[in-house]
Coordinates of N, CA, C and O and ligand atoms in Angstrom, one line a residue:
M14 N 3.4 -13.3 6.4 CA 4.7 -12.3 7.2 C 5.4 -13.5 7.7 O 6.5 -13.7 7.7
R15 N 4.5 -14.1 8.8 CA 5.6 -14.9 9.2 C 6.2 -16.5 9.1 O 7.4 -16.8 9.2
S16 N 5.3 -16.5 7.7 CA 6.0 -17.3 6.9 C 7.4 -17.3 6.1 O 8.3 -18.4 6.0
H17 N 7.4 -16.1 5.5 CA 8.8 -15.5 4.9 C 9.7 -14.2 5.9 O 10.7 -14.2 5.8
Q18 N 9.4 -14.8 7.9 CA 10.2 -14.6 8.9 C 10.4 -12.8 8.2 O 11.3 -12.2 8.2
V19 N 8.6 -12.1 8.6 CA 9.2 -11.4 8.3 C 9.3 -10.0 10.4 O 8.7 -10.7 10.8
R20 N 10.6 -9.4 10.3 CA 10.4 -8.8 11.3 C 10.3 -6.9 11.3 O 9.9 -6.6 12.3
S21 N 10.7 -6.5 9.8 CA 10.0 -5.6 9.8 C 9.6 -5.0 8.0 O 9.5 -5.6 7.3
V22 N 8.3 -4.0 8.6 CA 7.4 -3.5 7.9 C 7.9 -2.2 7.8 O 7.6 -1.6 8.8
V23 N 7.7 -1.6 6.6 CA 7.5 -0.5 5.8 C 5.7 -0.4 5.8 O 5.5 -0.8 5.2
E24 N 5.3 0.8 6.5 CA 3.6 0.8 5.9 C 3.3 1.8 5.3 O 3.7 3.4 6.0
L25 N 2.5 2.0 4.2 CA 2.4 3.3 3.3 C 1.6 3.5 3.2 O 0.8 2.8 3.7
G26 N 1.0 5.4 3.3 CA -0.2 6.1 4.1 C -1.5 4.9 4.7 O -2.4 4.2 4.8
F27 N -0.7 5.1 6.0 CA -0.8 3.8 6.8 C -2.5 4.9 7.2 O -3.2 3.8 9.1
G28 N -2.7 6.0 7.1 CA -4.0 6.7 8.0 C -4.0 7.0 9.5 O -2.8 7.5 9.7
Y29 N -4.2 6.1 10.6 CA -4.2 6.8 12.0 C -3.9 5.3 12.7 O -3.7 5.4 13.7
G30 N -3.2 3.9 12.0 CA -2.3 3.3 12.4 C -2.8 2.2 12.8 O -2.9 1.1 13.6
R31 N -4.1 2.0 12.0 CA -4.8 0.7 13.1 C -3.7 -0.5 12.9 O -3.7 -1.7 12.9
D32 N -2.8 -0.8 11.5 CA -2.6 -2.2 10.5 C -1.6 -1.9 11.8 O -1.2 -3.8 11.5
I33 N -1.1 -1.0 12.2 CA 0.2 -0.6 13.0 C 0.0 -1.6 13.9 O 1.3 -2.2 14.2
A34 N -0.8 -1.3 14.7 CA -1.5 -1.8 15.8 C -1.8 -3.6 15.6 O -0.5 -4.3 16.7
F35 N -1.8 -4.0 14.9 CA -1.5 -5.0 14.3 C 0.3 -6.1 13.9 O 0.5 -6.6 14.4
F36 N 0.1 -4.9 12.8 CA 1.4 -5.6 13.7 C 2.9 -5.3 14.6 O 3.2 -6.7 15.4
R37 N 2.3 -4.5 15.7 CA 3.0 -4.3 16.9 C 2.6 -5.5 17.6 O 3.2 -5.9 18.2
R38 N 1.6 -6.2 17.8 CA 1.3 -6.8 18.6 C 1.9 -8.2 17.8 O 2.0 -9.2 19.3
N39 N 2.2 -7.8 17.0 CA 2.9 -9.5 16.6 C 4.1 -9.0 16.3 O 4.9 -10.6 15.8
G40 N 4.7 -8.4 16.9 CA 6.1 -8.2 17.3 C 7.5 -7.6 16.3 O 8.2 -8.0 16.0
I41 N 6.4 -7.1 14.6 CA 6.9 -7.2 14.0 C 7.4 -5.2 14.4 O 6.9 -4.0 14.3
E42 N 8.3 -5.3 13.8 CA 8.9 -4.0 13.8 C 8.6 -2.7 12.8 O 8.8 -3.4 11.2
T43 N 7.9 -2.0 13.1 CA 7.2 -1.4 11.7 C 7.6 0.6 12.0 O 7.8 0.9 12.8
T44 N 7.9 1.1 10.3 CA 7.7 2.4 10.0 C 6.4 2.6 9.1 O 6.6 2.2 8.2
G45 N 5.6 3.6 9.7 CA 4.8 3.9 9.1 C 5.4 5.1 8.2 O 5.3 6.5 8.9
V46 N 4.4 5.4 7.1 CA 4.7 6.9 6.4 C 2.7 7.3 5.6 O 2.3 7.1 6.4
E47 N 2.8 8.3 7.0 CA 1.4 8.8 6.3 C 1.8 10.4 5.8 O 2.5 11.3 6.2
L48 N 1.4 11.3 4.6 CA 1.2 12.0 4.8 C 0.1 13.5 5.4 O 0.6 14.5 5.3
S49 N -0.9 12.4 5.7 CA -2.2 13.2 6.5 C -1.1 13.5 7.9 O -2.0 12.9 8.7
A50 N -1.4 15.4 8.4 CA -1.2 15.4 9.5 C -2.0 15.0 10.9 O -2.0 14.8 12.2
V51 N -2.9 14.7 9.7 CA -4.4 14.3 11.3 C -4.0 13.0 11.5 O -3.5 12.3 12.9
G52 N -3.7 12.1 10.6 CA -3.7 10.4 11.0 C -2.2 10.4 11.7 O -2.1 9.5 12.5
Y53 N -1.2 10.7 11.2 CA 0.2 11.0 11.2 C 0.2 11.7 13.4 O 0.7 10.4 14.1
N54 N -0.5 12.9 13.3 CA -0.7 13.2 14.6 C -1.4 12.3 16.0 O -1.0 12.4 16.5
A55 N -2.6 11.8 15.3 CA -3.1 11.0 16.1 C -2.4 9.1 16.5 O -2.3 8.9 17.5
A56 N -1.3 9.0 15.8 CA -1.0 7.7 15.8 C 0.4 8.6 16.3 O 0.7 7.6 17.1
I57 N 1.2 8.9 16.3 CA 1.9 9.3 17.5 C 1.2 9.7 19.1 O 2.0 8.9 19.7
R58 N 0.4 10.2 19.0 CA 0.0 10.1 20.1 C -0.6 8.7 21.2 O 0.4 8.3 22.4
H59 N -1.0 7.8 20.1 CA -1.0 6.4 20.2 C 0.2 5.8 20.8 O -0.4 5.1 21.6
F60 N 1.0 5.2 19.9 CA 2.3 5.0 19.7 C 3.1 5.4 20.6 O 4.7 5.1 20.4
R61 N 3.0 6.6 21.4 CA 4.3 7.1 21.7 C 5.0 6.0 23.2 O 4.5 5.4 23.8
G62 N 6.2 6.0 23.1 CA 7.1 5.1 23.9 C 7.0 4.0 23.3 O 7.9 2.6 23.7
D63 N 6.7 3.5 22.4 CA 6.7 2.1 21.3 C 7.6 2.7 20.8 O 7.8 3.3 19.6
R64 N 8.9 1.9 21.3 CA 10.1 1.1 20.2 C 9.9 0.8 19.0 O 10.9 1.2 18.5
G65 N 9.0 0.1 19.1 CA 9.4 -0.6 17.3 C 8.4 -0.2 16.4 O 8.1 -0.7 15.6
T66 N 8.5 1.5 17.0 CA 7.2 2.0 16.1 C 8.0 3.1 15.5 O 8.0 4.0 16.6
T67 N 8.0 3.7 13.9 CA 9.0 4.9 13.5 C 7.7 5.0 12.4 O 7.3 4.4 12.2
L68 N 7.7 6.2 13.0 CA 6.3 7.1 12.1 C 6.4 8.6 11.8 O 7.7 9.0 12.5
I69 N 6.7 8.3 10.3 CA 7.5 9.5 9.6 C 5.7 10.8 8.6 O 4.9 9.1 7.8
E70 N 6.3 12.2 8.8 CA 5.0 11.7 8.4 C 5.5 12.7 6.7 O 6.2 13.7 7.5
S71 N 5.2 12.2 6.0 CA 5.6 12.6 4.3 C 5.5 11.8 3.3 O 4.1 11.3 3.6
D72 N 5.1 12.4 2.5 CA 4.5 11.8 0.8 C 5.3 10.2 0.9 O 7.2 10.0 1.4
A73 N 4.6 9.1 0.7 CA 5.4 8.5 0.6 C 7.1 7.8 -0.6 O 8.3 7.1 -0.2
L74 N 6.7 7.9 -1.7 CA 7.4 8.8 -2.9 C 8.7 8.7 -2.3 O 10.3 8.7 -2.5
S75 N 9.0 10.0 -1.9 CA 9.9 11.0 -1.1 C 10.5 10.0 0.1 O 12.0 9.8 0.1
Y76 N 9.8 9.3 0.9 CA 10.4 8.2 2.1 C 11.4 7.5 1.3 O 12.2 6.8 1.9
L77 N 10.2 6.9 0.7 CA 11.3 4.8 -0.5 C 12.3 5.9 -1.3 O 13.4 5.2 -0.8
K78 N 12.5 7.1 -1.7 CA 13.8 7.8 -2.1 C 14.9 7.4 -1.7 O 15.9 7.3 -1.4
S79 N 13.8 8.0 0.1 CA 15.2 8.3 0.7 C 15.8 6.9 0.8 O 16.4 7.5 2.5
S80 N 15.0 6.2 1.3 CA 15.8 5.0 2.1 C 16.0 4.2 2.0 O 16.8 4.7 -0.5
R81 N 17.5 3.6 2.0 CA 18.7 2.5 1.6 C 18.2 1.6 0.9 O 16.9 1.0 1.2
S82 N 18.8 1.0 -0.1 CA 18.3 -0.5 -1.2 C 18.5 -2.0 -0.1 O 19.3 -1.6 0.4
G83 N 17.6 -1.9 0.2 CA 17.4 -3.5 0.3 C 17.8 -4.2 1.3 O 17.7 -4.9 1.5
V84 N 16.9 -3.8 2.3 CA 16.9 -3.5 3.8 C 15.9 -4.0 4.4 O 16.1 -4.6 5.5
W85 N 14.5 -3.5 3.6 CA 13.5 -4.0 4.3 C 12.5 -5.5 3.9 O 13.0 -6.1 3.1
D86 N 12.5 -5.9 5.6 CA 11.9 -7.4 4.9 C 10.2 -6.9 4.3 O 9.5 -8.1 3.8
A87 N 9.8 -5.7 4.6 CA 8.3 -6.4 3.8 C 7.8 -4.8 3.4 O 7.9 -3.6 4.5
V88 N 6.8 -4.7 2.7 CA 6.2 -2.6 2.4 C 5.3 -3.5 2.3 O 5.0 -4.4 1.7
Y89 N 4.0 -2.6 2.6 CA 2.8 -3.5 3.2 C 2.1 -1.7 2.9 O 2.7 -0.9 2.8
S90 N 1.1 -2.4 2.4 CA 0.0 -0.6 2.1 C -1.2 -0.9 1.8 O -1.8 -2.1 1.0
N91 N -2.3 -1.1 2.8 CA -4.1 -1.4 2.5 C -4.9 0.4 1.2 O -4.7 1.8 2.7
L92 N -4.9 -0.5 0.4 CA -6.0 0.2 -0.5 C -5.1 2.4 -0.5 O -6.1 2.9 0.0
F93 N -4.2 2.0 0.0 CA -3.1 3.2 -0.3 C -2.8 3.8 -1.9 O -2.8 4.5 -2.8
L94 N -2.7 2.4 -2.7 CA -1.9 3.3 -4.3 C -3.6 3.6 -4.6 O -2.9 3.8 -6.2
N95 N -4.2 3.0 -4.4 CA -5.3 3.2 -5.2 C -5.8 5.4 -5.4 O -6.8 6.3 -5.6
M96 N -4.8 5.8 -5.1 CA -4.5 7.2 -4.1 C -4.2 7.8 -5.5 O -4.1 7.5 -6.6
H97 N -4.9 9.2 -5.6 CA -4.0 9.6 -7.4 C -3.0 10.3 -7.0 O -3.1 11.5 -7.5
F98 N -2.5 9.5 -8.4 CA -1.3 8.7 -9.2 C -1.3 8.7 -10.5 O -1.8 7.6 -10.5
T99 N -0.5 9.9 -10.9 CA -0.5 9.2 -12.3 C 0.5 7.5 -13.3 O 0.9 7.7 -11.1
T100 N 0.2 7.2 -13.8 CA 0.4 5.9 -13.4 C 2.2 6.0 -13.6 O 2.6 4.7 -13.2
E101 N 3.1 7.5 -13.9 CA 4.5 7.7 -13.6 C 5.0 7.2 -12.4 O 6.3 6.8 -12.5
E102 N 3.7 8.1 -11.5 CA 4.2 8.1 -10.4 C 3.4 6.5 -9.6 O 5.2 6.2 -9.3
H103 N 2.8 6.0 -10.0 CA 2.9 4.3 -9.7 C 4.1 3.8 -10.2 O 4.9 2.4 -9.6
L104 N 5.0 4.4 -11.2 CA 5.9 3.0 -11.7 C 6.8 3.4 -10.6 O 7.6 2.4 -10.8
D105 N 7.0 4.5 -10.5 CA 8.4 5.2 -9.9 C 7.5 4.6 -8.7 O 8.9 4.4 -7.7
I106 N 7.0 4.1 -7.8 CA 6.6 4.0 -6.6 C 6.9 2.6 -6.2 O 7.1 1.5 -5.4
F107 N 6.4 2.0 -7.4 CA 6.2 -0.4 -7.4 C 8.0 -0.3 -7.4 O 8.5 -1.0 -7.0
A108 N 9.1 0.5 -8.3 CA 10.4 0.5 -8.5 C 10.6 1.0 -7.6 O 12.0 0.6 -6.9
E109 N 10.3 1.7 -6.2 CA 11.2 2.2 -5.2 C 11.0 0.9 -4.2 O 11.6 0.4 -3.3
I110 N 9.2 0.5 -3.9 CA 9.3 -0.6 -2.9 C 10.6 -1.2 -3.5 O 11.0 -2.4 -2.9
A111 N 10.2 -1.9 -5.1 CA 11.2 -3.9 -5.2 C 12.1 -3.1 -4.8 O 12.9 -4.0 -3.7
R112 N 12.8 -1.5 -4.6 CA 14.3 -1.6 -4.6 C 14.5 -1.4 -3.4 O 15.7 -2.2 -2.9
V113 N 13.9 -0.9 -2.2 CA 14.0 -1.2 -0.8 C 14.0 -2.3 -0.1 O 14.4 -2.5 1.2
L114 N 13.5 -3.5 -0.9 CA 12.5 -4.5 0.0 C 14.4 -5.2 -0.2 O 15.3 -5.5 -0.9
R115 N 14.2 -6.1 0.2 CA 15.4 -7.6 0.2 C 14.9 -8.1 -0.1 O 14.0 -8.7 -0.3
A116 N 16.5 -9.0 -1.1 CA 15.5 -10.4 -1.6 C 14.8 -12.0 -0.9 O 15.1 -11.8 1.0
G117 N 14.1 -11.5 -1.7 CA 13.0 -12.8 -0.8 C 12.2 -12.0 -0.2 O 10.4 -12.4 0.6
G118 N 12.4 -11.0 0.7 CA 11.1 -9.6 1.0 C 9.6 -9.7 0.2 O 9.3 -9.8 -0.8
L119 N 8.7 -8.6 1.1 CA 6.7 -9.3 0.3 C 6.7 -7.7 0.0 O 7.3 -6.7 1.0
H120 N 5.9 -7.7 -0.6 CA 5.2 -6.5 -1.2 C 3.8 -6.8 -1.1 O 3.1 -8.1 -1.9
L121 N 3.1 -6.8 -0.7 CA 2.3 -7.0 0.4 C 0.8 -5.5 0.4 O 1.0 -4.4 0.7
F122 N 0.0 -5.5 -1.1 CA -0.8 -4.7 -0.9 C -2.5 -4.8 -1.5 O -2.9 -6.3 -1.7
S123 N -3.6 -4.2 -0.9 CA -4.9 -4.1 -0.7 C -5.1 -2.8 -2.4 O -4.9 -1.6 -2.4
V124 N -5.4 -3.2 -3.8 CA -6.3 -1.9 -3.9 C -8.0 -1.6 -4.8 O -8.4 -3.3 -4.7
R125 N -8.5 -1.0 -5.0 CA -9.5 -1.3 -5.4 C -9.9 -1.9 -7.2 O -9.0 -0.9 -7.3
S126 N -10.3 -2.7 -7.1 CA -10.8 -2.9 -9.0 C -11.7 -2.2 -9.7 O -12.5 -1.6 -8.8
N127 N -11.1 -1.8 -11.0 CA -11.8 -1.7 -11.7 C -13.8 -2.2 -12.4 O -14.1 -2.1 -12.6
K128 N -13.6 -3.2 -11.3 CA -14.6 -3.4 -11.0 C -16.0 -3.2 -10.1 O -16.9 -4.3 -9.3
D129 N -14.9 -2.0 -8.9 CA -15.6 -1.9 -7.8 C -17.4 -0.8 -8.0 O -16.5 -0.5 -9.4
P130 N -17.3 -1.0 -7.0 CA -19.0 -0.5 -7.9 C -18.8 2.0 -8.0 O -19.7 1.9 -8.2
W131 N -18.0 1.6 -7.3 CA -17.2 3.1 -7.7 C -17.4 3.8 -8.9 O -16.7 4.5 -9.4
Y132 N -16.4 2.5 -9.4 CA -15.6 2.1 -10.7 C -16.5 3.7 -12.0 O -17.8 2.3 -12.0
G133 N -16.5 4.3 -12.2 CA -17.4 5.2 -13.0 C -17.9 6.3 -12.8 O -18.7 7.3 -13.6
K134 N -18.0 6.3 -12.0 CA -18.4 7.6 -11.4 C -18.1 8.9 -11.0 O -17.1 8.8 -10.5
G135 N -18.6 9.2 -10.7 CA -17.9 11.2 -10.6 C -17.5 11.6 -12.2 O -17.8 11.1 -13.2
K136 N -16.0 12.4 -12.1 CA -15.4 12.5 -12.8 C -14.2 12.0 -14.0 O -13.5 11.8 -12.8
H137 N -14.4 11.4 -15.3 CA -13.1 10.6 -15.3 C -11.9 11.4 -15.8 O -11.7 12.3 -16.2
V138 N -11.2 12.1 -14.6 CA -10.3 12.4 -14.7 C -8.3 12.0 -15.2 O -7.8 12.5 -15.2
A139 N -8.5 10.3 -15.7 CA -7.7 10.1 -16.4 C -7.8 8.6 -16.3 O -8.7 8.3 -16.4
P140 N -6.9 7.9 -17.4 CA -7.4 6.2 -17.5 C -7.4 5.6 -16.5 O -6.8 5.6 -15.4
D141 N -9.0 5.0 -16.2 CA -9.2 4.4 -14.8 C -9.2 5.1 -13.5 O -9.1 5.3 -12.6
T142 N -9.0 6.6 -13.7 CA -9.0 7.7 -12.8 C -10.3 8.1 -12.4 O -10.8 9.2 -13.6
F143 N -11.8 8.2 -11.5 CA -12.4 9.1 -11.4 C -12.6 10.0 -9.6 O -12.2 9.3 -8.4
D144 N -12.6 11.7 -10.6 CA -13.0 12.1 -9.2 C -14.2 11.3 -8.7 O -15.3 12.6 -9.3
H145 N -14.5 11.5 -7.6 CA -15.8 11.5 -6.6 C -15.5 12.7 -5.4 O -16.8 12.2 -4.6
S146 N -16.0 13.8 -5.3 CA -15.4 14.8 -5.0 C -17.4 15.1 -5.6 O -17.8 15.3 -6.6
P147 N -17.9 15.7 -4.7 CA -17.7 16.1 -3.1 C -18.3 15.1 -1.9 O -18.0 14.9 -1.1
F148 N -18.3 13.3 -2.3 CA -18.7 12.4 -2.3 C -17.2 11.5 -1.8 O -17.5 10.8 -1.2
G149 N -15.9 11.3 -2.3 CA -14.6 11.4 -1.8 C -13.8 11.4 -2.2 O -13.9 12.6 -3.5
S150 N -12.8 11.5 -2.0 CA -11.8 12.1 -3.2 C -11.1 11.1 -4.2 O -12.3 9.9 -4.9
T151 N -10.5 11.5 -5.2 CA -9.8 11.6 -6.5 C -9.3 9.7 -6.7 O -8.2 9.5 -5.9
L152 N -10.0 8.5 -6.8 CA -9.3 6.8 -7.0 C -8.9 6.8 -8.0 O -9.2 7.0 -9.8
V153 N -8.1 6.3 -8.3 CA -7.1 5.0 -9.6 C -7.6 3.7 -9.4 O -7.4 3.4 -8.2
Y154 N -9.0 2.9 -10.0 CA -8.8 1.8 -9.3 C -8.0 0.9 -11.0 O -6.7 1.0 -12.1
F155 N -7.3 -0.3 -10.4 CA -7.2 -1.4 -10.7 C -7.5 -2.5 -11.3 O -8.4 -3.3 -11.1
S156 N -7.0 -3.1 -12.6 CA -7.1 -4.5 -13.1 C -6.4 -5.7 -12.7 O -5.1 -4.7 -12.4
S157 N -6.4 -6.9 -13.4 CA -5.5 -7.8 -13.5 C -3.8 -7.4 -14.3 O -2.3 -7.6 -13.9
D158 N -4.4 -6.6 -15.4 CA -3.3 -6.3 -17.1 C -2.3 -4.9 -16.0 O -1.5 -4.6 -15.8
S159 N -3.2 -3.6 -15.6 CA -2.3 -2.9 -14.8 C -1.6 -2.9 -13.4 O -0.6 -2.9 -13.2
I160 N -1.7 -4.1 -12.8 CA -0.8 -4.6 -12.0 C -0.3 -5.4 -12.2 O 1.1 -4.8 -11.7
K161 N -0.3 -6.1 -13.3 CA 1.1 -7.2 -13.7 C 2.2 -5.5 -14.7 O 3.5 -5.7 -14.6
S162 N 1.3 -4.9 -15.2 CA 2.6 -3.6 -15.6 C 2.8 -2.4 -14.8 O 4.2 -2.1 -15.5
L163 N 2.9 -2.4 -14.0 CA 3.0 -1.6 -13.2 C 4.6 -2.4 -12.2 O 5.0 -1.7 -11.5
T164 N 4.1 -3.9 -12.1 CA 4.8 -4.4 -11.8 C 6.8 -4.5 -11.9 O 6.3 -5.4 -12.8
P165 N 7.6 -4.7 -11.8 CA 9.2 -4.8 -12.0 C 8.9 -6.0 -11.6 O 8.7 -6.9 -11.5
R166 N 10.4 -6.0 -13.2 CA 10.4 -7.5 -12.7 C 11.4 -8.4 -11.8 O 11.1 -9.6 -11.8
S167 N 11.5 -7.3 -10.6 CA 12.8 -8.5 -10.0 C 11.4 -8.4 -9.0 O 12.0 -9.1 -7.6
L168 N 10.0 -8.0 -9.0 CA 8.8 -8.5 -7.9 C 8.0 -10.1 -9.2 O 7.7 -9.3 -10.1
T169 N 7.3 -11.1 -8.6 CA 6.5 -12.0 -8.6 C 5.7 -12.4 -8.2 O 5.6 -11.7 -7.1
T170 N 4.1 -11.9 -7.9 CA 3.4 -11.9 -7.7 C 2.8 -13.6 -7.8 O 3.0 -14.5 -7.7
V171 N 2.8 -13.6 -6.6 CA 2.8 -15.2 -6.3 C 1.5 -15.3 -5.6 O 0.8 -16.6 -5.9
E172 N 0.8 -14.6 -4.8 CA -1.0 -14.1 -4.3 C -1.4 -13.1 -4.6 O -0.9 -12.2 -4.4
Q173 N -2.6 -13.4 -5.9 CA -3.4 -12.4 -6.4 C -4.7 -12.6 -5.7 O -5.8 -13.5 -6.4
I174 N -6.0 -11.5 -4.7 CA -7.7 -12.6 -4.2 C -7.7 -11.3 -5.2 O -7.6 -10.0 -4.9
E175 N -9.1 -11.5 -5.9 CA -9.8 -10.3 -5.8 C -11.5 -10.6 -4.9 O -11.9 -11.8 -5.1
T176 N -12.2 -9.8 -4.0 CA -13.0 -10.2 -3.5 C -14.4 -8.7 -3.1 O -13.2 -7.6 -2.7
E177 N -15.3 -9.1 -3.0 CA -16.0 -8.3 -2.8 C -15.9 -8.5 -1.1 O -16.0 -8.9 -0.2
E178 N -16.1 -7.0 -0.4 CA -17.0 -6.8 1.1 C -16.9 -5.0 1.5 O -17.3 -4.7 0.3
G179 N -17.4 -4.5 2.6 CA -17.0 -3.6 2.9 C -18.7 -3.8 3.6 O -19.3 -4.9 3.3
A180 N -19.3 -2.2 4.4 CA -20.3 -2.9 4.5 C -21.5 -2.9 4.0 O -21.5 -2.3 2.3
N181 N -23.0 -3.3 3.6 CA -24.5 -3.1 3.4 C -23.9 -1.8 2.1 O -24.2 -1.9 1.2
E182 N -23.9 -1.1 2.8 CA -24.6 0.7 2.3 C -23.1 1.1 1.8 O -22.9 2.0 0.7
F183 N -22.3 0.2 1.4 CA -20.8 0.9 1.2 C -20.3 -1.1 0.4 O -19.0 -1.1 1.1
P184 N -20.6 -1.5 -0.1 CA -19.8 -2.6 -0.4 C -18.7 -2.0 -1.4 O -18.6 -0.6 -2.1
I185 N -17.4 -2.1 -1.2 CA -16.1 -2.4 -2.4 C -16.0 -3.7 -3.2 O -16.0 -4.8 -2.6
R186 N -14.8 -3.4 -4.1 CA -14.0 -4.6 -4.9 C -12.6 -4.3 -4.4 O -12.2 -3.3 -5.5
V187 N -12.1 -5.2 -4.3 CA -10.9 -4.8 -3.7 C -10.5 -5.8 -4.0 O -9.8 -7.4 -4.0
F188 N -8.9 -6.2 -4.6 CA -7.7 -6.7 -4.7 C -6.6 -7.0 -4.3 O -6.4 -5.7 -3.3
Y189 N -6.2 -8.4 -3.5 CA -5.0 -8.6 -2.5 C -4.2 -8.8 -3.2 O -4.5 -9.9 -3.9
V190 N -3.0 -8.2 -2.8 CA -2.1 -9.0 -3.9 C -0.6 -9.3 -3.0 O -0.1 -8.3 -2.1
L191 N -0.1 -10.8 -3.3 CA 1.4 -10.3 -1.9 C 2.7 -10.4 -3.2 O 2.7 -11.4 -4.7
Q192 N 3.6 -10.3 -3.4 CA 4.8 -10.4 -4.2 C 6.1 -10.4 -3.7 O 6.1 -10.2 -2.8
V193 N 6.6 -10.7 -3.7 CA 7.5 -11.5 -3.5 C 9.1 -11.2 -4.4 O 9.3 -11.1 -5.5
K194 N 10.1 -10.2 -3.6 CA 11.4 -9.6 -4.5 C 12.4 -11.2 -4.8 O 12.9 -11.9 -3.8
K195 N 12.5 -10.9 -6.0 CA 13.3 -12.4 -6.5 C 14.7 -12.3 -5.7 O 15.2 -11.2 -5.4
D196 N 16.0 -13.6 -5.1 CA 16.5 -13.4 -4.8 C 17.8 -13.6 -6.5 O 18.2 -14.4 -6.7
V197 N 17.8 -12.2 -6.7 CA 18.9 -12.8 -8.2 C 20.7 -13.2 -8.3 O 20.9 -14.3 -8.9
S198 N 20.2 -13.4 -6.8 CA 21.3 -14.2 -6.2 C 21.6 -16.3 -6.7 O 22.6 -16.2 -6.7
T199 N 20.8 -16.1 -6.0 CA 20.1 -17.7 -6.8 C 19.5 -18.2 -8.3 O 19.6 -19.0 -8.7
E200 N 20.1 -17.2 -9.4 CA 19.6 -17.1 -10.8 C 20.7 -17.4 -11.3 O 21.9 -16.6 -11.4
Ligands
SAM6 C1 -7.7 5.3 1.7 S1 -6.3 5.8 2.6 C2 -5.7 3.9 3.8 C3 -5.7 4.3 5.0 C4 -4.9 3.6 6.2 N1 -4.7 2.5 5.0 C5 -6.4 2.6 6.0 O1 -6.6 1.1 5.9 O2 -6.8 2.7 7.4 C6 -5.6 6.2 2.4 C7 -3.9 6.5 3.1 O3 -3.2 7.3 2.4 C8 -2.6 8.6 2.4 N2 -1.7 9.0 1.4 C9 -1.9 10.3 0.3 N3 -0.9 10.0 -0.5 C10 -0.1 9.7 0.4 C11 1.0 10.4 0.3 N4 1.7 10.1 -1.2 N5 1.9 9.5 1.0 C12 1.8 8.5 2.0 N6 0.6 8.7 2.5 C13 -0.6 9.0 1.5 C14 -4.3 8.8 3.0 O4 -3.5 10.5 4.1 C15 -4.6 7.9 3.5 O5 -4.7 8.1 5.4

């Protein structure tokens, strides 16, 4: 983010805002969007008075659709795109992210991989999608191919790492992806 001169970021599905705190410590203006009232209210209390933080209680796609085009330096999400979205909704979210980013802006995200130990557990409700209740929510798992097929032409994947992490009793397998919006004016 530093090397790409990121000064403003939108975080989708910020939870209670731990990554917003990191961005703010690093001087990045942050707009966070979160659907859960519990997470949103916890963050509102924590970031009260911080003029560099804007918090929005909303569905992420609706927020993106309401945003102007080409304005953000970066769109970031951590394990948000695994939430229970259909392929059409994912395509819509990726397209909106590409639209709201400025040329050269970054899309940074992490998602659980289809090699994750949870993959295949629970009820199969859609392709690569499993309902883990009562142990967890419904999650969509990603492969390199699915990331590629959701990525619009205006975004280029410049880095993609697949790694294992998590505590001993809760290992997960995650893709970390960095995409850059093409500058069409230089093409
Ligand atoms: C796995 S949690 C990750 C939270 C946070 N990013 C973190 O790393 O701690 C996914 C978050 O996405 C939020 N979420 C789910 N659907 C959403 C939607 N449609 N719009 C915005 N946030 C949503 C959930 O409420 C939850 O806080």
